[in-house]
Coordinates of C-alpha atoms and ligand atoms in Angstrom, one line a residue:
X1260 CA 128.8 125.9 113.3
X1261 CA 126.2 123.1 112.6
X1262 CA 127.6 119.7 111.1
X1263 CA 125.3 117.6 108.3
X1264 CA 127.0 114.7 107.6
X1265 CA 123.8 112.2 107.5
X1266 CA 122.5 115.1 105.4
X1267 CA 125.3 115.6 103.1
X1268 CA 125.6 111.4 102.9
X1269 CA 122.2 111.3 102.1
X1270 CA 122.2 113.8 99.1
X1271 CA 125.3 112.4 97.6
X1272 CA 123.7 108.9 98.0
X1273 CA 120.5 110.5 96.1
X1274 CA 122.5 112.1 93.4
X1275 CA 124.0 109.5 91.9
X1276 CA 119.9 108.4 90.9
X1277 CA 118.4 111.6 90.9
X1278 CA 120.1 114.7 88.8
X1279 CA 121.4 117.1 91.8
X1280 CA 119.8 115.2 94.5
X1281 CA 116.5 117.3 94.7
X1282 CA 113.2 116.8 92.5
X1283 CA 112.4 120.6 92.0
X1284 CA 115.0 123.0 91.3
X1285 CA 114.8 125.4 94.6
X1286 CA 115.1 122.6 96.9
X1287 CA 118.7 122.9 95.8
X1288 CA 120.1 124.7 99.0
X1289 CA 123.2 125.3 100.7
X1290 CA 123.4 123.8 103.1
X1291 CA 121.8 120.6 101.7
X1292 CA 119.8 119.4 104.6
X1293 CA 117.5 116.7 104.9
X1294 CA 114.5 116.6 106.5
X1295 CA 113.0 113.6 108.5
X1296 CA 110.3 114.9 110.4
X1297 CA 108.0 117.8 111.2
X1298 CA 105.0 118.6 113.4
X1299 CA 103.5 122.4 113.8
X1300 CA 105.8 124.7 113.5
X1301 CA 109.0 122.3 114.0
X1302 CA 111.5 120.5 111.6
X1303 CA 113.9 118.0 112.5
X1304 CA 116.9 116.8 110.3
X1305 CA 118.7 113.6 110.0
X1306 CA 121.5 114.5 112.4
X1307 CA 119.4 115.5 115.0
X1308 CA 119.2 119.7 114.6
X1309 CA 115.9 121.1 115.1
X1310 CA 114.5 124.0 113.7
X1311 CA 111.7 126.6 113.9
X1312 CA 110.1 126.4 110.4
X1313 CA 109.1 129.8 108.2
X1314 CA 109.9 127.7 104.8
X1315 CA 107.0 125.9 105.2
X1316 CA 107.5 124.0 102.3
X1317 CA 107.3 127.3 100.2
X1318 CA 104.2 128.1 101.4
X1319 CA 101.3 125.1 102.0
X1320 CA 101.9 125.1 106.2
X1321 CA 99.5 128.0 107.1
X1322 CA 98.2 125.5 110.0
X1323 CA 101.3 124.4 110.8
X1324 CA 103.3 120.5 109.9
X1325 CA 101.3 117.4 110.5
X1326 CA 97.9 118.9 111.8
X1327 CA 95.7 116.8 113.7
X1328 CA 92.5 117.3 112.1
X1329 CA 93.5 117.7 108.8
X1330 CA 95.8 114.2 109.3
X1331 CA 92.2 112.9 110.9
X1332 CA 90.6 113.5 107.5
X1333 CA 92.9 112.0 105.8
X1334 CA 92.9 108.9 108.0
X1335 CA 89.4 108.4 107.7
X1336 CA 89.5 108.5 103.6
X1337 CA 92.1 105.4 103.8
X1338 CA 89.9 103.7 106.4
X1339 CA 86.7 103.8 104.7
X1340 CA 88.4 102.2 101.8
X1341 CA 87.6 105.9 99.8
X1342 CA 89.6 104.9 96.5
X1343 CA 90.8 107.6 93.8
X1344 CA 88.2 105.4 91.8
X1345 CA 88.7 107.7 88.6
X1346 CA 85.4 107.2 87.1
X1347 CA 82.6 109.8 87.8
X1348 CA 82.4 112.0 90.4
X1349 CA 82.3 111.9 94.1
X1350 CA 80.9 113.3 97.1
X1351 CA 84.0 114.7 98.6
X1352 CA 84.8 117.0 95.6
X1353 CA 81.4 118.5 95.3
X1354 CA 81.3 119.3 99.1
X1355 CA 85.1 120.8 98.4
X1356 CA 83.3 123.3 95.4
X1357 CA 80.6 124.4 97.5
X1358 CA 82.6 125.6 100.1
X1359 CA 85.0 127.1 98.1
X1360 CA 82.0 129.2 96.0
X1361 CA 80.5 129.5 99.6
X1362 CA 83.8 130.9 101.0
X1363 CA 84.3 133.2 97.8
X1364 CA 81.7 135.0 96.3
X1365 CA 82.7 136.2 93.1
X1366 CA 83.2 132.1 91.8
X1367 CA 80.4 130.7 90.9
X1368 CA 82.7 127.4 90.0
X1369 CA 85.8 125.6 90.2
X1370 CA 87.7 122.7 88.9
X1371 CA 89.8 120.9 91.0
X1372 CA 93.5 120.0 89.8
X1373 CA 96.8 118.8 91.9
X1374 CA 99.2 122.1 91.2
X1375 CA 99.3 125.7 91.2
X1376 CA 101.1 125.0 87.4
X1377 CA 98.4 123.1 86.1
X1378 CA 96.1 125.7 87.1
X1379 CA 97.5 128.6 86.0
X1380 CA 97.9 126.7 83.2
X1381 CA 94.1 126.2 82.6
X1382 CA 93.6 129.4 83.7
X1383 CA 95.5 130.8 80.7
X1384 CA 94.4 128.2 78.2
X1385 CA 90.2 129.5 79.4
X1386 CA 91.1 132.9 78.9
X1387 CA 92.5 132.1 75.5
X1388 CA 89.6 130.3 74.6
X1389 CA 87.3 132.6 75.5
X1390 CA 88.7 135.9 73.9
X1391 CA 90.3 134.0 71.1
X1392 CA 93.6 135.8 72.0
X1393 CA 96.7 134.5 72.5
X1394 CA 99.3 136.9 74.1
X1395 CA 99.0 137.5 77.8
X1396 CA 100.4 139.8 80.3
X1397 CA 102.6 139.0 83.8
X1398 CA 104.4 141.0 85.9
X1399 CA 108.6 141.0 86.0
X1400 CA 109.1 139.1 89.5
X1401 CA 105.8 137.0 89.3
X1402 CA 106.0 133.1 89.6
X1403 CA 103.1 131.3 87.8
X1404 CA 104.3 127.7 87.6
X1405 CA 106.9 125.9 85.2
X1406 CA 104.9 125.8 82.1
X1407 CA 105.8 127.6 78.8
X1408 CA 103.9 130.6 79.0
X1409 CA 105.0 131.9 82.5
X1410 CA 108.4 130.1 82.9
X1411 CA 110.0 133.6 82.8
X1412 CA 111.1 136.7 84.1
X1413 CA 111.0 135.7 87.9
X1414 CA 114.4 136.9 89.8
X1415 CA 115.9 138.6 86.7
X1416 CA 120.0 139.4 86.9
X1417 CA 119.7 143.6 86.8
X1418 CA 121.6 143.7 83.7
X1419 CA 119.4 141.0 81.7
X1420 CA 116.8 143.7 82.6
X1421 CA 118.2 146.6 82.0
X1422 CA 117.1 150.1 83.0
X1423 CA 113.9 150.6 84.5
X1424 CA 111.0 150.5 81.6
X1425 CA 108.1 153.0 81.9
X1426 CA 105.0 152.0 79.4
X1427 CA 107.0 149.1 78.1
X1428 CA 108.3 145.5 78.5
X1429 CA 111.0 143.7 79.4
X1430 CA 112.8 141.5 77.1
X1431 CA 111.4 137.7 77.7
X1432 CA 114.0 136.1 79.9
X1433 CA 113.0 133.1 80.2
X1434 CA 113.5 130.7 83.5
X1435 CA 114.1 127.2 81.7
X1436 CA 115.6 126.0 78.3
X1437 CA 113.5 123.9 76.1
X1438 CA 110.9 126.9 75.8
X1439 CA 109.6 127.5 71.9
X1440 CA 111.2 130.5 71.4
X1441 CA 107.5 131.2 69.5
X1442 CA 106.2 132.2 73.3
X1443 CA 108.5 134.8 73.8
X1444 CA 106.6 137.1 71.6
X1445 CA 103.1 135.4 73.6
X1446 CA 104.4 136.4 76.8
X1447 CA 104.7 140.0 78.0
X1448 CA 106.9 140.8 81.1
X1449 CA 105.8 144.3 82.7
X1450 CA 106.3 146.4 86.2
X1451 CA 104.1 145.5 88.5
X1452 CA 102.4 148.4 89.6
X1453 CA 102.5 149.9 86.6
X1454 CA 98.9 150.5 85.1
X1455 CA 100.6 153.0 81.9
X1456 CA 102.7 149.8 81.1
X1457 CA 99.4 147.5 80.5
X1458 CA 97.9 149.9 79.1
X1459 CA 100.4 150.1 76.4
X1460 CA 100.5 146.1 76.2
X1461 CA 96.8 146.1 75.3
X1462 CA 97.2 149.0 72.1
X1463 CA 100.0 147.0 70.8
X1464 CA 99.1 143.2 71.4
X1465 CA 95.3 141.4 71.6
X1466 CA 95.6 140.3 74.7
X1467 CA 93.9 137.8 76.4
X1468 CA 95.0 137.6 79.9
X1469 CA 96.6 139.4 82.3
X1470 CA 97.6 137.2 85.0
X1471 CA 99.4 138.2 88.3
X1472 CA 99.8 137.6 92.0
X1473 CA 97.7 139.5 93.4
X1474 CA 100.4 140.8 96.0
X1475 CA 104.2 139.2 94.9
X1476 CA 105.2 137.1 96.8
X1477 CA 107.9 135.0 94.8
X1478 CA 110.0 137.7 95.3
X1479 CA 109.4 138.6 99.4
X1480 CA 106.1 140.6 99.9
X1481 CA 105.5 143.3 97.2
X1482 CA 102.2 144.7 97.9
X1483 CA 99.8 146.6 94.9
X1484 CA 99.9 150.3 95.4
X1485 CA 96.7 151.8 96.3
X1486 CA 94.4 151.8 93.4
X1487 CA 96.5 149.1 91.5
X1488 CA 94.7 146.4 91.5
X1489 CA 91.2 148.7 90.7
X1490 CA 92.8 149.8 87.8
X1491 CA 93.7 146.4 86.6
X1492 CA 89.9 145.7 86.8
X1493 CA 88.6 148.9 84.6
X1494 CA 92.0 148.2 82.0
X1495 CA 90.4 144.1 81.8
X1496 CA 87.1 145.6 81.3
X1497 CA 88.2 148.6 78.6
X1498 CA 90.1 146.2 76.4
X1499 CA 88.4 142.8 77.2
X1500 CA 91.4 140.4 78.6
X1501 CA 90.4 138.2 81.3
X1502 CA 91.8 139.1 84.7
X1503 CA 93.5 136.4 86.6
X1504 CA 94.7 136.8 90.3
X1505 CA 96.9 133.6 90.7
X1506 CA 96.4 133.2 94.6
X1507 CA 98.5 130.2 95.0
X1508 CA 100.4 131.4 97.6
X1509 CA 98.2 134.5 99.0
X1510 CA 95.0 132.6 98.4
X1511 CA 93.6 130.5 102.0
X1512 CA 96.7 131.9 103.7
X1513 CA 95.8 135.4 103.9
X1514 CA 91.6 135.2 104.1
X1515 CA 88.9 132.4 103.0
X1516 CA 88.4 134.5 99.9
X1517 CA 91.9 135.4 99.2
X1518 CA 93.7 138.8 98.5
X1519 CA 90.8 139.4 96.2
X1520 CA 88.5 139.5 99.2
X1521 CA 90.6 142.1 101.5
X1522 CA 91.6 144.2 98.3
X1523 CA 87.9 143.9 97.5
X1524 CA 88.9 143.9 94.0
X1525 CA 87.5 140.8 91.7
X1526 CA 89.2 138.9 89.2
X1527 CA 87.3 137.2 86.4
X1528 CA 89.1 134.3 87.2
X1529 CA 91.3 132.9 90.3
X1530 CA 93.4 129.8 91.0
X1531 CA 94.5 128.4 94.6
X1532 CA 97.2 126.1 95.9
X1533 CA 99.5 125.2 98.6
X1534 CA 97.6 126.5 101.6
X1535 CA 93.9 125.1 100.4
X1536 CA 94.9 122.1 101.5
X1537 CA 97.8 122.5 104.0
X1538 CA 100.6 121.0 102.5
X1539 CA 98.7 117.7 100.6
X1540 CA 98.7 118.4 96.7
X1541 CA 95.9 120.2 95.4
X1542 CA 94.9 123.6 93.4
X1543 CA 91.7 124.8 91.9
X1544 CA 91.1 127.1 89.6
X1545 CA 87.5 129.1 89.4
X1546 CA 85.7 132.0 88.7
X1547 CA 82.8 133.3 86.8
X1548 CA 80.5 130.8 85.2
X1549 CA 80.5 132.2 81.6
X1550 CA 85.1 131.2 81.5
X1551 CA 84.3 128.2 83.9
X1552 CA 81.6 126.6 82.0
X1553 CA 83.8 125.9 78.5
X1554 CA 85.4 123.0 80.1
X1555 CA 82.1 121.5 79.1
X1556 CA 81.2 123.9 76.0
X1557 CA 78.9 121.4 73.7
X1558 CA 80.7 123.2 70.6
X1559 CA 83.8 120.7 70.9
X1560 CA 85.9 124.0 69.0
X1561 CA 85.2 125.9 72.3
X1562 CA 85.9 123.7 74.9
X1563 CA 88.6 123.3 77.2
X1564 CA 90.1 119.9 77.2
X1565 CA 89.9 119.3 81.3
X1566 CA 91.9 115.6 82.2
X1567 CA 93.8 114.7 85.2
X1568 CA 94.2 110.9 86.4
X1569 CA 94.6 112.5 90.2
X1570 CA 92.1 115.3 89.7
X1571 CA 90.3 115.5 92.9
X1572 CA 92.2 112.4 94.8
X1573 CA 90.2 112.5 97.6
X1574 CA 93.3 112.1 99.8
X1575 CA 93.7 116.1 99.4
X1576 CA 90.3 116.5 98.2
X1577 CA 89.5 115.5 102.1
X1578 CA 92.8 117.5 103.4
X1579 CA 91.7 120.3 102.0
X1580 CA 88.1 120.6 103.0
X1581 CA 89.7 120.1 106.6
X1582 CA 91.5 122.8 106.0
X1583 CA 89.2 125.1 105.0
X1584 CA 87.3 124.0 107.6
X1585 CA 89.6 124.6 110.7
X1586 CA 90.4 128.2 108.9
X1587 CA 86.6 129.1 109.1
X1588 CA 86.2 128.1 112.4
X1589 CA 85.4 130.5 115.2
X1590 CA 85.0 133.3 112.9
X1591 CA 88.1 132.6 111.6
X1592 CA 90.4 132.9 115.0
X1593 CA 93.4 131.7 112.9
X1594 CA 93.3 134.9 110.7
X1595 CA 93.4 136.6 113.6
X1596 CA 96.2 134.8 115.6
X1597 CA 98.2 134.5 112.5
X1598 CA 97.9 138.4 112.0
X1599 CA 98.8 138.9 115.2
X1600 CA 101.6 136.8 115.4
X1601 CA 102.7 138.6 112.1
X1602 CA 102.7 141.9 113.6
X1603 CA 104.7 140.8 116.9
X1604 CA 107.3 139.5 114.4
X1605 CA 107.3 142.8 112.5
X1606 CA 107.4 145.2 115.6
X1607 CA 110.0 143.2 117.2
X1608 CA 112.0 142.8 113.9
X1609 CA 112.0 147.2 113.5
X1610 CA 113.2 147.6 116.6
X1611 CA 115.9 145.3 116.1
X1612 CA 116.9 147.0 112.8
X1613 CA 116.8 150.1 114.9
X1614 CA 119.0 148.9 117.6
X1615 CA 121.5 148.0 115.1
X1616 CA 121.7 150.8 112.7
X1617 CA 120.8 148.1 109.9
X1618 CA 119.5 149.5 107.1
X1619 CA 116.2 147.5 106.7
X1620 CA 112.0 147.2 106.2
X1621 CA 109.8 144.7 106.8
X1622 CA 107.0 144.0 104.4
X1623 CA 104.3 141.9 105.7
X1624 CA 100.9 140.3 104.6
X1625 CA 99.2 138.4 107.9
X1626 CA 101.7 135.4 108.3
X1627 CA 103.7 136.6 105.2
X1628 CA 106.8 138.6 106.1
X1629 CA 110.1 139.6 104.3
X1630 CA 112.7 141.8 105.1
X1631 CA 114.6 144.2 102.4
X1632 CA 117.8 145.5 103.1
X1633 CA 116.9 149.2 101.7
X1634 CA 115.6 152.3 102.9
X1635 CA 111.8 151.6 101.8
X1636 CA 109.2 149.1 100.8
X1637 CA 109.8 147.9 97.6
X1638 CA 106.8 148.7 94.4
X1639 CA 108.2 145.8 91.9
X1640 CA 111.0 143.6 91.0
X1641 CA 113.5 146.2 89.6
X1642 CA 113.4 148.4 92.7
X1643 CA 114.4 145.0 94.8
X1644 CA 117.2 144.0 92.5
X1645 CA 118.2 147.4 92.6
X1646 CA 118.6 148.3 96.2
X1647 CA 117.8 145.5 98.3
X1648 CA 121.5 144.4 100.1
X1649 CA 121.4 140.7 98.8
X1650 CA 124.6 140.1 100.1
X1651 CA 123.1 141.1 103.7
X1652 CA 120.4 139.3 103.2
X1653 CA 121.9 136.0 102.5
X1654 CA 124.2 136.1 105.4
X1655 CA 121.3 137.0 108.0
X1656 CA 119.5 133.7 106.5
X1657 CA 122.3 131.6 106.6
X1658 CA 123.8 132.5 110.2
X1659 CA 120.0 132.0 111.6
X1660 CA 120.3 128.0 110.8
X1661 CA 123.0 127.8 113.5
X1662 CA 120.3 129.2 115.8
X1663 CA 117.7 126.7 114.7
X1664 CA 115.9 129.3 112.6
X1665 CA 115.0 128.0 109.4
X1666 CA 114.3 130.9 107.0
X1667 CA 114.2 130.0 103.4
X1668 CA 117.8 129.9 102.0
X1669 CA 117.9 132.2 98.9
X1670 CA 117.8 136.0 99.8
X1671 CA 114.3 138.1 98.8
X1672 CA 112.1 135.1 99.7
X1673 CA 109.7 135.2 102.0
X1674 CA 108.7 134.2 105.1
X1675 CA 105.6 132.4 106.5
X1676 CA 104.3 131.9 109.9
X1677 CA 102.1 129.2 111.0
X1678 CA 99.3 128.9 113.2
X1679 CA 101.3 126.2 115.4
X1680 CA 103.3 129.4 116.0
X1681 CA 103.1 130.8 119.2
X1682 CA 104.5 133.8 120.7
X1683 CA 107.5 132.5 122.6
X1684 CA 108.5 131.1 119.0
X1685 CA 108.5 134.5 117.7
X1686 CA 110.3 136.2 120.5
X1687 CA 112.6 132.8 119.6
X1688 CA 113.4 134.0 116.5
X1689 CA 113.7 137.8 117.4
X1690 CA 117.0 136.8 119.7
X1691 CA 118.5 135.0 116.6
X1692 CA 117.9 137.6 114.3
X1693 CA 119.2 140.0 117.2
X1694 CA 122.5 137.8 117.8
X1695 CA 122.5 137.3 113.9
X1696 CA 123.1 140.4 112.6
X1697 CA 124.6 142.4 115.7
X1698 CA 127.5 140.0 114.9
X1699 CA 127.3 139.9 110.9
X1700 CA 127.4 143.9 111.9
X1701 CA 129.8 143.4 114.2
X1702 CA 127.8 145.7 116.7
X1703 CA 127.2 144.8 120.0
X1704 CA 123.5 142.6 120.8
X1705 CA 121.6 143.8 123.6
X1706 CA 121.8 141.2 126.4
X1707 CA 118.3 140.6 128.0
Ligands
LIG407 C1 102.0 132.2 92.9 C2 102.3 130.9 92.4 N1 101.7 130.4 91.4 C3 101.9 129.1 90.9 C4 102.8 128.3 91.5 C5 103.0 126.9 91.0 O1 102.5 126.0 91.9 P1 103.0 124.5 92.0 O2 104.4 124.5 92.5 O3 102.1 123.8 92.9 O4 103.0 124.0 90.6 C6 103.5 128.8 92.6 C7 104.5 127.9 93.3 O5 105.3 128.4 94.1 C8 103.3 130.1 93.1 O6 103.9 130.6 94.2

């Protein structure tokens, strides 16, 4: 059994300043350990345990902790005495656009913000603007940032829910108090996967946005069923709401152009995070030039107020264009290494689940994996909540950290690999999951 004492010294030290210890809600884990130090795909605590990292900070890592070119980057911006400045524009940010409309063709533009919640939020607010609507569409089990309008129905309690709805919502349940209770009739909460239930949004409400992940992954990896996705296109284009894929955590991690770009399917609009800029703070939102261009509308009734005192810091600004940079490189080798990395986890991980009579699936996306405790890949958040073993699953994630393997703590989350990854890692983590659950089973592991 692992020991954290500098760990649990340290957040009792911090909680007396800061309420619970941690300064975003899901950092909030059991146990509470801190961090001091990471490079690629490592992580070392305070008392000197090391792990092998698929948190990845809930996402950003898709080159790994600490990289060297991206830290070069960086370097050089402090070193050339490259200031936020905060008055006009700079070079850095308009070489960051063009290779982000070079790297995706359906954008002709982007603005550049520091969080996947401030540009969802945008997002929203442009799509509002442009339709004149206000109520807006997202999927039960989708995460689009803290703000008002999406701060609900994430990982709702089964009997909050209630029973699966076909053509229909789900009560607003929201995530946070303080909410207006006003945006509880804005905000529709639907099954994902479920084109009859938008369809039934748009006769009742004017809506004005429909914005979802384009595969889930706040709750694991919950893919679109085949034709989903095209179907959300021809329903944005039949009733006129703008169609937002909120790529924050699929976007750069998955392909240069995003989901949207393997799925083939275009949003009108599309935002980015975490893994743009490898773990340094920085999201854009973009998309076609008609939505993009009333953040400078001369009528001042149509535009879209755009402010942000860090908008663009070129510390990230320069992070991220590394990043894109090394993803793009040698035909994008990365993609290709992290896929194949991905599907040595997943082969290893069903034959494991075999061995052991364990109920199980694993969904993956590239470097994205998850594993439900149920008899088949899950099509939204109702079916998870439903059958998924939580209880199992928590255990599994728990009894890895005494084996160094850091999975993210809460059960139905997923996991990401890195490209600092290599295949003994995996084969790493295989063993501990083997060891894990043959004795949380309490069948016998195969010694190799
Ligand atoms: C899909 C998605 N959208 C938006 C956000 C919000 O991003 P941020 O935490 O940078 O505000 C997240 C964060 O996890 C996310 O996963």
């Amino acid at each position: 059994m692992t020991h954290y004492p500098k760990s649990e010294a340290i957040l009792s030290k911090n909680s007396r300043f800061i309420p619970g210890g941690v300064v975003s809600t899901n950092r909030a884990v059991d146990p509470p350990i801190v961090f001091h130090k990471a490079e690629g795909a490592w992580m070392w605590d305070v008392d000197g345990n090391q792990y092998l990292d698929y948190h990845a900070a809930f996402g950003p890592y898709v080159l790994g902790h600490s990289d060297a070119y991206v830290n070069d980057a960086v370097r050089r911006v402090l070193d050339e005495g490259r200031s936020l400045f905060g008055s006009g524009t700079t070079e850095l940010e308009g070489n960051l656009a063009e290779l982000i409309c070079d790297s995706v063709p359906f954008i002709d533009s982007i603005q550049v913000l520091n969080t996947g919640s401030e540009a969802t939020y945008q997002a929203l607010r442009l799509a509002r603007a442009a339709t004149g609507r206000s109520h807006i569409i997202k999927p039960q089990g989708g995460y689009h940032g803290w703000h008002n309008d999406v701060a609900c129905n994430l990982m709702s309690p089964l009997a909050a829910m209630g029973p699966r709805r076909v053509a229909d919502e789900y009560p607003y349940l929201p995530i946070s108090a303080g909410i207006p209770s006003e945006h509880s009739e804005l905000v529709h909460s639907i099954n994902f996967n479920d084109l009859d239930s938008v369809e039934a949004m748009c006769r009742k409400y004017p809506i004005a946005a429909l914005i979802t992940e384009p595969i889930l992954q706040n709750i694991g990896v919950v893919h679109p069923l085949p034709g989903y996705l095209e179907g959300l296109r021809e329903l944005a284009d039949k009733y006129g709401f703008v169609l937002i894929f909120d790529e924050v955590k699929t976007g750069f991690r998955h392909a240069l152009g995003g989901y949207a770009a393997l799925s083939g399917v275009n949003p009108d609009l599309v935002v980015y995070g975490k893994a743009i800029a490898n773990g340094y703070p920085l999201a854009v939102v973009g998309g076609k030039k008609e939505l993009m261009d009333l953040f400078v509308a001369p009528d001042p009734e149509k535009r879209v107020l755009l402010a942000g005192t860090y908008n663009a810091h070129q510390v990230p600004t320069a992070a991220a264009i590394a990043t894109i940079e090394r993803l793009a490189s040698n035909s994008g080798a990365i993609y290709r290494k992290l896929e194949a990395l991905g599907q040595r986890m997943q082969s290893g991980l069903e034959k494991i689940f075999t061995k052991t009579n364990a109920t199980a699936v694993v969904a993956r996306q590239g470097s994205a994996f998850c594993v439900y405790f149920m008899d088949h890949l899950p099509v939204d958040w109702h079916d998870v909540i439903e059958h998924n073993d939580v209880e199992l699953d928590g255990q599994l994630r728990k009894k890895l950290l005494d084996s160094g393997v850091y999975f993210f703590q809460l059960p139905m989350k997923q996991c990401s690999l890195s490209a600092a990854h290599t295949e003994a890692d995996v084969d790493a983590t295989l063993r501990a999951v083997e060891s894990s659950l043959a004795s949380i089973l309490c069948v016998q592991p195969t010694v190799r």
